[in-house]
Amino acid sequence: MNKKVVKQKKYDDNEDATIKEVAYYQNSSQIVLLVVLILLFGFTLFCSLVYIGRYYKNINYKNGEIVEINNAKNDAVIVSMGKFSHKITADDITNDKELIYENIASISLSTKKDSTSDGNVFFDVRYNISKNNFNYNNIATNDSDLLVRFAYSYDNENWTYISNAISTTNSTLLPLMGNYFDIAGITNNLKVLTDYNLSVKPGDNKKMYWKSETYVNKNSRNLNKEFEIEFKIEYKGNA
């Protein structure tokens, strides 16, 4: 009777070590790849947050509106902040900071490359005062409790302040020293700019910023005084 012989495979320590080495290498590679992906994601997220932060800081955009105008020749985008209101508190008067409230609106225009002429967009700049219980001055003065001045820029850094007279629905405001306008006690629509034309050559784009700086006199008599304004760019048409 023949006996069945079963051959046992000899355990190879070297082969097991090789398998472990390969598995360890693959696992390490996956960990390194995961770390790289996490770093890339973190960097992308950081850049996105910085960009968004700068955008909102530059535009000063809160509860405002975005208006897009598109036609065969050009595309325009207008960003305005919307209404802004503030009531003067005791902290406003006692702190070391100047009470200057800045609002910024912007308009950008891009003209298509195949356009046969420059793109144009016409707009107004308005400063609407809907609430204002500061003491009115019969004669405008730089010592007023509430002042405002306006400026424009093409890079949001270098500003040019306007020094021309500004009309309202029933009067004309003249600029004071520092290009300020006395608006204490006034509730009206200030026509900062009317029928301005922003022109852009074919294939180019341009962006223009407008800024209002509302200044409050830090005086105890202004405690609990309040104002509400809306600084905006109003679209008039294209050409």
CSV table of N, CA and C in Angstrom, one decimal, residues 130-208:
chain,number,residue,atom,x,y,z
A,130,SER,N,-32.2,109.9,4.2
A,130,SER,CA,-33.6,109.6,4.6
A,130,SER,C,-33.9,109.9,6.0
A,131,LYS,N,-32.8,110.0,6.9
A,131,LYS,CA,-33.0,110.3,8.3
A,131,LYS,C,-31.8,111.2,8.7
A,132,ASN,N,-32.1,112.3,9.5
A,132,ASN,CA,-31.0,113.2,9.9
A,132,ASN,C,-31.6,114.1,10.9
A,133,ASN,N,-31.3,113.9,12.2
A,133,ASN,CA,-31.8,114.8,13.2
A,133,ASN,C,-30.7,115.6,13.9
A,134,PHE,N,-29.6,115.8,13.1
A,134,PHE,CA,-28.5,116.7,13.6
A,134,PHE,C,-29.0,118.1,13.5
A,135,ASN,N,-28.4,119.0,14.2
A,135,ASN,CA,-28.8,120.4,14.2
A,135,ASN,C,-28.4,121.1,12.9
A,136,TYR,N,-29.4,121.6,12.2
A,136,TYR,CA,-29.2,122.3,11.0
A,136,TYR,C,-28.5,123.7,11.1
A,137,ASN,N,-27.6,124.0,10.2
A,137,ASN,CA,-26.9,125.2,10.2
A,137,ASN,C,-27.4,126.2,9.1
A,138,ASN,N,-27.8,127.3,9.5
A,138,ASN,CA,-28.3,128.3,8.4
A,138,ASN,C,-27.1,128.7,7.5
A,139,ILE,N,-25.9,128.7,8.0
A,139,ILE,CA,-24.7,129.0,7.2
A,139,ILE,C,-23.8,127.8,7.3
A,140,ALA,N,-23.5,127.2,6.2
A,140,ALA,CA,-22.6,126.0,6.1
A,140,ALA,C,-21.3,126.3,6.8
A,141,THR,N,-20.8,125.3,7.6
A,141,THR,CA,-19.5,125.5,8.3
A,141,THR,C,-18.8,124.1,8.5
A,142,ASN,N,-17.5,124.2,8.5
A,142,ASN,CA,-16.7,123.0,8.8
A,142,ASN,C,-16.9,122.5,10.2
A,143,ASP,N,-17.4,123.3,11.1
A,143,ASP,CA,-17.7,122.9,12.5
A,143,ASP,C,-19.0,122.2,12.6
A,144,SER,N,-19.6,121.9,11.5
A,144,SER,CA,-21.0,121.3,11.5
A,144,SER,C,-20.9,119.9,12.2
A,145,ASP,N,-22.0,119.5,12.8
A,145,ASP,CA,-22.1,118.2,13.4
A,145,ASP,C,-22.1,117.0,12.4
A,146,LEU,N,-22.4,117.3,11.2
A,146,LEU,CA,-22.5,116.2,10.2
A,146,LEU,C,-22.0,116.8,8.8
A,147,LEU,N,-20.9,116.1,8.4
A,147,LEU,CA,-20.3,116.5,7.1
A,147,LEU,C,-20.2,115.3,6.2
A,148,VAL,N,-20.0,115.6,4.9
A,148,VAL,CA,-19.8,114.5,4.0
A,148,VAL,C,-18.9,115.0,2.8
A,149,ARG,N,-18.0,114.1,2.3
A,149,ARG,CA,-17.3,114.4,1.1
A,149,ARG,C,-17.3,113.2,0.2
A,150,PHE,N,-17.0,113.4,-1.1
A,150,PHE,CA,-17.1,112.4,-2.1
A,150,PHE,C,-15.8,112.3,-2.9
A,151,ALA,N,-15.4,111.1,-3.3
A,151,ALA,CA,-14.2,110.9,-4.1
A,151,ALA,C,-14.4,109.8,-5.1
A,152,TYR,N,-13.5,109.7,-6.1
A,152,TYR,CA,-13.5,108.6,-7.1
A,152,TYR,C,-12.1,108.1,-7.3
A,153,SER,N,-12.1,106.9,-7.8
A,153,SER,CA,-10.8,106.2,-7.9
A,153,SER,C,-10.9,105.1,-9.0
A,154,TYR,N,-9.8,104.9,-9.7
A,154,TYR,CA,-9.8,103.8,-10.7
A,154,TYR,C,-9.0,102.5,-10.2
A,155,ASP,N,-8.5,102.6,-9.0
A,155,ASP,CA,-7.8,101.5,-8.4
A,155,ASP,C,-8.1,101.2,-6.9
A,156,ASN,N,-9.1,101.9,-6.4
A,156,ASN,CA,-9.5,101.8,-5.0
A,156,ASN,C,-8.4,102.1,-4.0
A,157,GLU,N,-7.4,102.8,-4.4
A,157,GLU,CA,-6.3,103.2,-3.5
A,157,GLU,C,-6.0,104.7,-3.6
A,158,ASN,N,-5.9,105.2,-4.8
A,158,ASN,CA,-5.6,106.7,-5.0
A,158,ASN,C,-7.0,107.4,-5.4
A,159,TRP,N,-7.3,108.3,-4.4
A,159,TRP,CA,-8.7,108.9,-4.5
A,159,TRP,C,-8.5,110.4,-4.9
A,160,THR,N,-9.5,110.9,-5.7
A,160,THR,CA,-9.6,112.3,-6.0
A,160,THR,C,-11.0,112.8,-5.5
A,161,TYR,N,-10.9,113.8,-4.6
A,161,TYR,CA,-12.1,114.3,-4.0
A,161,TYR,C,-12.7,115.4,-4.9
A,162,ILE,N,-14.0,115.4,-5.0
A,162,ILE,CA,-14.7,116.4,-5.9
A,162,ILE,C,-14.8,117.7,-5.1
A,163,SER,N,-14.8,118.8,-5.9
A,163,SER,CA,-14.9,120.1,-5.2
A,163,SER,C,-15.9,121.0,-5.9
A,164,ASN,N,-16.8,120.4,-6.7
A,164,ASN,CA,-17.8,121.1,-7.4
A,164,ASN,C,-19.1,121.2,-6.5
A,165,ALA,N,-19.9,122.2,-6.8
A,165,ALA,CA,-21.2,122.3,-6.1
A,165,ALA,C,-22.1,121.1,-6.3
A,166,ILE,N,-22.9,120.8,-5.3
A,166,ILE,CA,-23.8,119.7,-5.4
A,166,ILE,C,-25.2,120.2,-5.3
A,167,SER,N,-26.1,119.8,-6.2
A,167,SER,CA,-27.5,120.2,-6.1
A,167,SER,C,-28.4,119.2,-5.4
A,168,THR,N,-29.4,119.7,-4.7
A,168,THR,CA,-30.4,118.8,-4.2
A,168,THR,C,-31.7,119.2,-4.9
A,169,THR,N,-32.9,118.7,-4.4
A,169,THR,CA,-34.1,119.0,-5.0
A,169,THR,C,-34.6,120.4,-4.8
A,170,ASN,N,-34.0,121.1,-3.8
A,170,ASN,CA,-34.4,122.5,-3.5
A,170,ASN,C,-33.3,123.4,-3.2
A,171,SER,N,-32.0,123.0,-3.3
A,171,SER,CA,-30.9,123.9,-3.0
A,171,SER,C,-29.6,123.5,-3.6
A,172,THR,N,-28.6,124.2,-3.4
A,172,THR,CA,-27.3,123.9,-3.8
A,172,THR,C,-26.3,123.9,-2.7
A,173,LEU,N,-25.5,122.9,-2.6
A,173,LEU,CA,-24.5,122.8,-1.5
A,173,LEU,C,-23.1,123.1,-2.0
A,174,LEU,N,-22.4,124.0,-1.4
A,174,LEU,CA,-21.1,124.4,-1.8
A,174,LEU,C,-20.0,123.7,-1.0
A,175,PRO,N,-18.9,123.4,-1.6
A,175,PRO,CA,-17.9,122.7,-0.8
A,175,PRO,C,-17.2,123.6,0.2
A,176,LEU,N,-16.8,123.0,1.3
A,176,LEU,CA,-16.1,123.8,2.3
A,176,LEU,C,-14.6,123.3,2.3
A,177,MET,N,-13.8,123.8,3.3
A,177,MET,CA,-12.4,123.4,3.3
A,177,MET,C,-12.3,121.9,3.5
A,178,GLY,N,-11.4,121.3,2.7
A,178,GLY,CA,-11.2,119.8,2.7
A,178,GLY,C,-12.2,119.1,1.8
A,179,ASN,N,-13.0,119.9,1.0
A,179,ASN,CA,-14.0,119.4,0.1
A,179,ASN,C,-15.2,118.7,0.8
A,180,TYR,N,-15.4,119.2,2.1
A,180,TYR,CA,-16.6,118.7,2.8
A,180,TYR,C,-17.8,119.5,2.5
A,181,PHE,N,-19.0,118.9,2.7
A,181,PHE,CA,-20.3,119.5,2.5
A,181,PHE,C,-21.0,119.4,3.8
A,182,ASP,N,-21.6,120.5,4.3
A,182,ASP,CA,-22.4,120.5,5.5
A,182,ASP,C,-23.8,120.0,5.2
A,183,ILE,N,-24.1,118.8,5.8
A,183,ILE,CA,-25.4,118.2,5.6
A,183,ILE,C,-26.2,118.1,6.9
A,184,ALA,N,-25.8,118.7,8.0
A,184,ALA,CA,-26.5,118.6,9.2
A,184,ALA,C,-28.0,119.0,9.1
A,185,GLY,N,-28.9,118.2,9.5
A,185,GLY,CA,-30.3,118.5,9.5
A,185,GLY,C,-31.0,118.4,8.1
A,186,ILE,N,-30.2,118.0,7.1
A,186,ILE,CA,-30.8,117.9,5.7
A,186,ILE,C,-31.2,116.4,5.4
A,187,THR,N,-32.5,116.3,4.9
A,187,THR,CA,-33.0,115.1,4.4
A,187,THR,C,-33.3,115.3,2.9
A,188,ASN,N,-32.5,114.8,2.0
A,188,ASN,CA,-32.7,115.1,0.6
A,188,ASN,C,-31.9,114.2,-0.2
A,189,ASN,N,-32.0,114.3,-1.5
A,189,ASN,CA,-31.2,113.6,-2.5
A,189,ASN,C,-30.1,114.4,-3.0
A,190,LEU,N,-28.9,114.1,-2.7
A,190,LEU,CA,-27.7,114.9,-3.2
A,190,LEU,C,-27.3,114.3,-4.5
A,191,LYS,N,-27.3,115.2,-5.5
A,191,LYS,CA,-26.8,114.8,-6.9
A,191,LYS,C,-25.3,115.0,-7.0
A,192,VAL,N,-24.6,114.0,-6.6
A,192,VAL,CA,-23.1,114.1,-6.6
A,192,VAL,C,-22.6,114.1,-8.0
A,193,LEU,N,-23.2,113.4,-8.9
A,193,LEU,CA,-22.7,113.3,-10.3
A,193,LEU,C,-23.9,113.0,-11.2
A,194,THR,N,-24.0,113.6,-12.3
A,194,THR,CA,-25.1,113.4,-13.2
A,194,THR,C,-24.6,113.1,-14.7
A,195,ASP,N,-25.2,112.1,-15.3
A,195,ASP,CA,-24.9,111.7,-16.7
A,195,ASP,C,-23.4,111.6,-17.0
A,196,TYR,N,-22.7,110.9,-16.1
A,196,TYR,CA,-21.3,110.6,-16.3
A,196,TYR,C,-21.1,109.5,-17.3
A,197,ASN,N,-20.2,109.6,-18.2
A,197,ASN,CA,-19.9,108.6,-19.3
A,197,ASN,C,-18.6,107.8,-19.0
A,198,LEU,N,-18.7,106.5,-18.7
A,198,LEU,CA,-17.5,105.7,-18.6
A,198,LEU,C,-17.3,105.0,-20.0
A,199,SER,N,-16.2,105.3,-20.6
A,199,SER,CA,-15.9,104.8,-22.0
A,199,SER,C,-14.8,103.8,-22.0
A,200,VAL,N,-14.9,102.7,-22.7
A,200,VAL,CA,-13.9,101.6,-22.8
A,200,VAL,C,-13.7,101.2,-24.2
A,201,LYS,N,-12.5,101.0,-24.6
A,201,LYS,CA,-12.1,100.6,-26.0
A,201,LYS,C,-12.4,99.1,-26.2
A,202,PRO,N,-12.6,98.7,-27.4
A,202,PRO,CA,-12.9,97.3,-27.7
A,202,PRO,C,-11.8,96.4,-27.1
A,203,GLY,N,-12.2,95.3,-26.5
A,203,GLY,CA,-11.2,94.4,-25.9
A,203,GLY,C,-10.7,94.7,-24.5
A,204,ASP,N,-11.0,95.9,-24.0
A,204,ASP,CA,-10.5,96.4,-22.7
A,204,ASP,C,-11.7,96.4,-21.7
A,205,ASN,N,-11.2,96.6,-20.5
A,205,ASN,CA,-12.2,96.8,-19.4
A,205,ASN,C,-11.7,97.9,-18.4
A,206,LYS,N,-12.6,98.5,-17.7
A,206,LYS,CA,-12.3,99.6,-16.8
A,206,LYS,C,-13.3,99.5,-15.6
A,207,LYS,N,-12.7,99.8,-14.4
A,207,LYS,CA,-13.5,99.8,-13.2
A,207,LYS,C,-13.4,101.2,-12.5
A,208,MET,N,-14.5,101.7,-12.0
A,208,MET,CA,-14.4,103.0,-11.4
A,208,MET,C,-15.1,102.9,-10.0
